[in-house]
Tab-separated table of C-alpha atoms in Angstrom:
chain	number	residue	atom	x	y	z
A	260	UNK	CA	0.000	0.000	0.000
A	261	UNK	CA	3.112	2.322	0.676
A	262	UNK	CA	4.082	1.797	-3.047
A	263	UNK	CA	1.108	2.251	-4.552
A	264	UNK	CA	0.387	5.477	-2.498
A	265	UNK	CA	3.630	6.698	-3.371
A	266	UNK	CA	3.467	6.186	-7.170
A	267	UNK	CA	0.509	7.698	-6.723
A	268	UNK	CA	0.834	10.838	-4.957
A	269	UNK	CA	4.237	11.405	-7.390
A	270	UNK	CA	2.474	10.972	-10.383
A	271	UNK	CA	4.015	7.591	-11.719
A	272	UNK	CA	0.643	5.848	-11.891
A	273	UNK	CA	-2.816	7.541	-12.808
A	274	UNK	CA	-4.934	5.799	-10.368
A	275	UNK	CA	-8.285	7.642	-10.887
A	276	UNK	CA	-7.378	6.331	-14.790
A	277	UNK	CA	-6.154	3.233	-14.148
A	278	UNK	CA	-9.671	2.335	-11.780
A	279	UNK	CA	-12.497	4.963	-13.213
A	280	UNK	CA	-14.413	6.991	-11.908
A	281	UNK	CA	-18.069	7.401	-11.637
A	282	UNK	CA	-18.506	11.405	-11.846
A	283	UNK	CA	-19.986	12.624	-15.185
A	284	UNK	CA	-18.135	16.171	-15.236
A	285	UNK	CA	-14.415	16.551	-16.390
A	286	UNK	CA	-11.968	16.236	-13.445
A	287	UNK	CA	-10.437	19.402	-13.493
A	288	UNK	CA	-6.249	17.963	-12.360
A	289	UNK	CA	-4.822	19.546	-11.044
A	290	UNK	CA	-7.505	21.396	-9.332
A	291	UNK	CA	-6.898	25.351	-10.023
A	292	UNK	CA	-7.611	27.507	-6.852
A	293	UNK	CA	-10.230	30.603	-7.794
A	294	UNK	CA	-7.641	33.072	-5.866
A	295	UNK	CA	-5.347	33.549	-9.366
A	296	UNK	CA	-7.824	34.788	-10.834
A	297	UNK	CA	-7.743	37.954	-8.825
A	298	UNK	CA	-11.906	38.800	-8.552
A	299	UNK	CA	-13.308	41.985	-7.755
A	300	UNK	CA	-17.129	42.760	-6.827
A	301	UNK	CA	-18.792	45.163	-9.286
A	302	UNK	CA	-17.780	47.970	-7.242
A	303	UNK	CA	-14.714	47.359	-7.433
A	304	UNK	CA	-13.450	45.525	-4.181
A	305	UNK	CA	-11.194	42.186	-4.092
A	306	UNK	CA	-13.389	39.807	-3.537
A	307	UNK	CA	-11.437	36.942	-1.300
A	308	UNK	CA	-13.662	33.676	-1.725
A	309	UNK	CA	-11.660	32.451	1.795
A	310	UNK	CA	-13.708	35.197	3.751
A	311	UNK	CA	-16.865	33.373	2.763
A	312	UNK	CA	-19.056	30.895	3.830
A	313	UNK	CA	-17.692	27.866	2.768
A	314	UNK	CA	-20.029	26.342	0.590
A	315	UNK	CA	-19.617	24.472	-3.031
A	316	UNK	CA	-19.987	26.491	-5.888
A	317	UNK	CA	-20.820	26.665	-9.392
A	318	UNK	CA	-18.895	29.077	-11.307
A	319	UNK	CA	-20.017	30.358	-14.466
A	320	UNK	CA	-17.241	32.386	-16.904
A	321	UNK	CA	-19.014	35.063	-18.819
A	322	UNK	CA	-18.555	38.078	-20.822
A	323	UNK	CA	-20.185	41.208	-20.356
A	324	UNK	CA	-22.762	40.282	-22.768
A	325	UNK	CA	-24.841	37.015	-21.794
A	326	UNK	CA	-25.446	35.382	-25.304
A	327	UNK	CA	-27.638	31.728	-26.030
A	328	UNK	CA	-24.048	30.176	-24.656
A	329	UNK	CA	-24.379	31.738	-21.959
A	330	UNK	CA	-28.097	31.537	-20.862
A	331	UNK	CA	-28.309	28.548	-21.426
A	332	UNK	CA	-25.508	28.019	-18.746
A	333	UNK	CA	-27.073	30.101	-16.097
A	334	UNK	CA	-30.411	28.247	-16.665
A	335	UNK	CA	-29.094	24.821	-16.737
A	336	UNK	CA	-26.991	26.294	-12.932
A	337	UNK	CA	-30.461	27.345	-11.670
A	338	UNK	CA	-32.212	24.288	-11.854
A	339	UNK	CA	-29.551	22.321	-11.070
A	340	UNK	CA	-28.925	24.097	-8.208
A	341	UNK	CA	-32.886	24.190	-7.243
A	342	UNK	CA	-32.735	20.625	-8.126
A	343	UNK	CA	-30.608	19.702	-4.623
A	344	UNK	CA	-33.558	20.314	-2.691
A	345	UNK	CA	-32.766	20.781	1.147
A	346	UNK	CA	-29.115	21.058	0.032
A	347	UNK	CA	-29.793	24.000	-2.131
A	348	UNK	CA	-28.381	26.340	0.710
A	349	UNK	CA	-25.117	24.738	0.070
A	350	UNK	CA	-24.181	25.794	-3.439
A	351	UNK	CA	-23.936	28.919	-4.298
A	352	UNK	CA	-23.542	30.595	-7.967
A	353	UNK	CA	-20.862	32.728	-9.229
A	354	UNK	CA	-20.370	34.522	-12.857
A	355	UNK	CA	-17.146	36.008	-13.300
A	356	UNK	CA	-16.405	38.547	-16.077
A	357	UNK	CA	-13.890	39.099	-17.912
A	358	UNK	CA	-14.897	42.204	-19.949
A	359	UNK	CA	-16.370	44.728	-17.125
A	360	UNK	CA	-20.308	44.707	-15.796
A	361	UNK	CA	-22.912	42.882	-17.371
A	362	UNK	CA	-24.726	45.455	-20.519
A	363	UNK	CA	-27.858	46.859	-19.740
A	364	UNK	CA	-30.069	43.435	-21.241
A	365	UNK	CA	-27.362	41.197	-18.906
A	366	UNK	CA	-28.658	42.863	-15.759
A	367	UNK	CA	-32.274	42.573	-17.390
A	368	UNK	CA	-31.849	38.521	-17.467
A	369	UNK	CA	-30.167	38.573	-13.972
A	370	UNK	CA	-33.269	39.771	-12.536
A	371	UNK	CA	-34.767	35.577	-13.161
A	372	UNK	CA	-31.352	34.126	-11.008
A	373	UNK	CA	-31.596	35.691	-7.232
A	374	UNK	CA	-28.771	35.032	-5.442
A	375	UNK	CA	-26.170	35.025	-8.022
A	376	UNK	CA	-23.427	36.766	-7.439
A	377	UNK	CA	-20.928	38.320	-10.293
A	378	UNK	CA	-17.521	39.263	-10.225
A	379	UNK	CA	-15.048	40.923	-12.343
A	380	UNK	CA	-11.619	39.969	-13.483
A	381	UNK	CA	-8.949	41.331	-15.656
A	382	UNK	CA	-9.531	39.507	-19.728
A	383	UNK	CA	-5.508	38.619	-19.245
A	384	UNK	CA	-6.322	36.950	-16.454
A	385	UNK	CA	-9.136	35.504	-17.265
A	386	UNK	CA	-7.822	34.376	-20.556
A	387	UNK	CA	-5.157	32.902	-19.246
A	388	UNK	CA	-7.068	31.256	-16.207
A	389	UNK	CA	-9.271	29.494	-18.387
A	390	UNK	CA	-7.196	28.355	-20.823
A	391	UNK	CA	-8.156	25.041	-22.644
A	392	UNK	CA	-11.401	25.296	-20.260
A	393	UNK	CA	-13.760	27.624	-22.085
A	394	UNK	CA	-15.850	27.135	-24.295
A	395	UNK	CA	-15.622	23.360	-24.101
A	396	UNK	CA	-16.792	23.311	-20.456
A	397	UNK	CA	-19.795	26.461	-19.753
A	398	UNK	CA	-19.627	25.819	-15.641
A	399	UNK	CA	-17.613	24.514	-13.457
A	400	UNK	CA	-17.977	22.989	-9.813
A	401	UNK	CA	-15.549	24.410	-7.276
A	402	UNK	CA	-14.861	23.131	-3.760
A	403	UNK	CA	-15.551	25.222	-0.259
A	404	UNK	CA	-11.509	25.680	0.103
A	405	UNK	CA	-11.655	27.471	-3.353
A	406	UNK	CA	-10.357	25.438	-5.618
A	407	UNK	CA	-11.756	24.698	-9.192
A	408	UNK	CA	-12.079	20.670	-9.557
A	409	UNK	CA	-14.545	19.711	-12.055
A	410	UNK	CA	-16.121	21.291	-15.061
A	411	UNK	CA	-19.139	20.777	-17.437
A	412	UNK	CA	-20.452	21.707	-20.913
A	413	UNK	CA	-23.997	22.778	-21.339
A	414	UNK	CA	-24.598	19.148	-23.388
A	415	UNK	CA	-23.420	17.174	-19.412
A	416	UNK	CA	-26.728	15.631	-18.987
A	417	UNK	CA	-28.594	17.431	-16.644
A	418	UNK	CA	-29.043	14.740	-14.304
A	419	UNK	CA	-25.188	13.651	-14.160
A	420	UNK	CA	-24.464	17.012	-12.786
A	421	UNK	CA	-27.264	17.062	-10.261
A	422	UNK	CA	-26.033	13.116	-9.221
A	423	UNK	CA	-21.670	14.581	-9.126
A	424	UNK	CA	-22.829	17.426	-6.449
A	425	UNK	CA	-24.933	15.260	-4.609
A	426	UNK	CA	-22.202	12.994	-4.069
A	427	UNK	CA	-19.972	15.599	-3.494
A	428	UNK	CA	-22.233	17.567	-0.454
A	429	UNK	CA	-23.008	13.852	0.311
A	430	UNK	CA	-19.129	13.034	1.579
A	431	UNK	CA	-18.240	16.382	2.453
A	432	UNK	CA	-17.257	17.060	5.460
A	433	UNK	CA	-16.289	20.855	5.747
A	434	UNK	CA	-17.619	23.722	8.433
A	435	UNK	CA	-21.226	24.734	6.322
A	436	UNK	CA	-24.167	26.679	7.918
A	437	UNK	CA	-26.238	25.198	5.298
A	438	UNK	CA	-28.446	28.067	5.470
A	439	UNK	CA	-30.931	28.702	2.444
A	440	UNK	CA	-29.633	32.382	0.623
């Protein structure tokens, strides 16, 4: 068991690979923590995700202008969300924008998603962040510690995504209030 946890942990044998695994989103390795991407609310403050509540979250990149992509996404993160019935207190949503404020018919579509929360980031940044990730995945799924782990397309069947988080909030086991937003 020492042997196979060190080739493991060193990166000589893929493990998760080499046995499967049952989650339906793409295993974001390594995991990429949310602090490099240097967010800011929309009036202007650092936002540090650390000073929040932990809870799990589904992150949503956008661009100042929410087209079909992006509805689509922050429908599909609604209902999924709604979908985790008395867990919906524990995941929270997040859009983060890399080209300023959301445009005038943006703010209009934000009015159907209470609760969601956007923040800004630099496009370098978020370019560079995302990378490889966008537009193949539309969401992703990132942990209470901050760190993005898994991401999905808006073709992930609905109910794959619904059955990864319940799993995840399912054998989680960090500090949450659990307290509907």
């Amino acid at each position: 068991s020492t042997a196979l946890y060190w080739a493991a942990t060193s990166g000589r044998i893929d493990l998760p690979g080499l046995l499967g695994t049952r989650n339906h989103g793409d295993l974001i390795t390594p995991p990429r923590p949310i602090a490099d991407l240097g967010l800011r609310t929309l009036e202007g403050q650092p936002f540090d995700f650390a000073k929040q509540k932990p809870h799990w979250t589904l992150l949503v990149p956008v661009a100042a202008h929410c087209d079909a992509t992006c509805e689509k996404a922050l429908y599909l993160t609604r209902q999924i969300r709604a979908a985790l019935g008395k867990n919906v207190g524990r995941v929270q949503r997040y859009l983060v924008s890399r080209d300023g404020p959301p445009d005038a018919a943006f703010q209009q579509l934000l009015t159907q998603h209470a609760g969601v929360q956007v923040l800004l980031t630099d496009t370098a940044t978020f370019d560079r962040y995302f990378a490889g990730r966008t537009p193949a995945h539309t969401y992703f799924v990132v942990d209470p510690a901050g760190w993005m782990m898994m991401g999905y397309s808006n073709d992930h069947g609905y109910q794959g995504v619904i059955t990864d988080l319940k799993f995840l909030l399912n054998n989680a086991h960090e500090d949450e209030a659990g307290e509907q937003p």
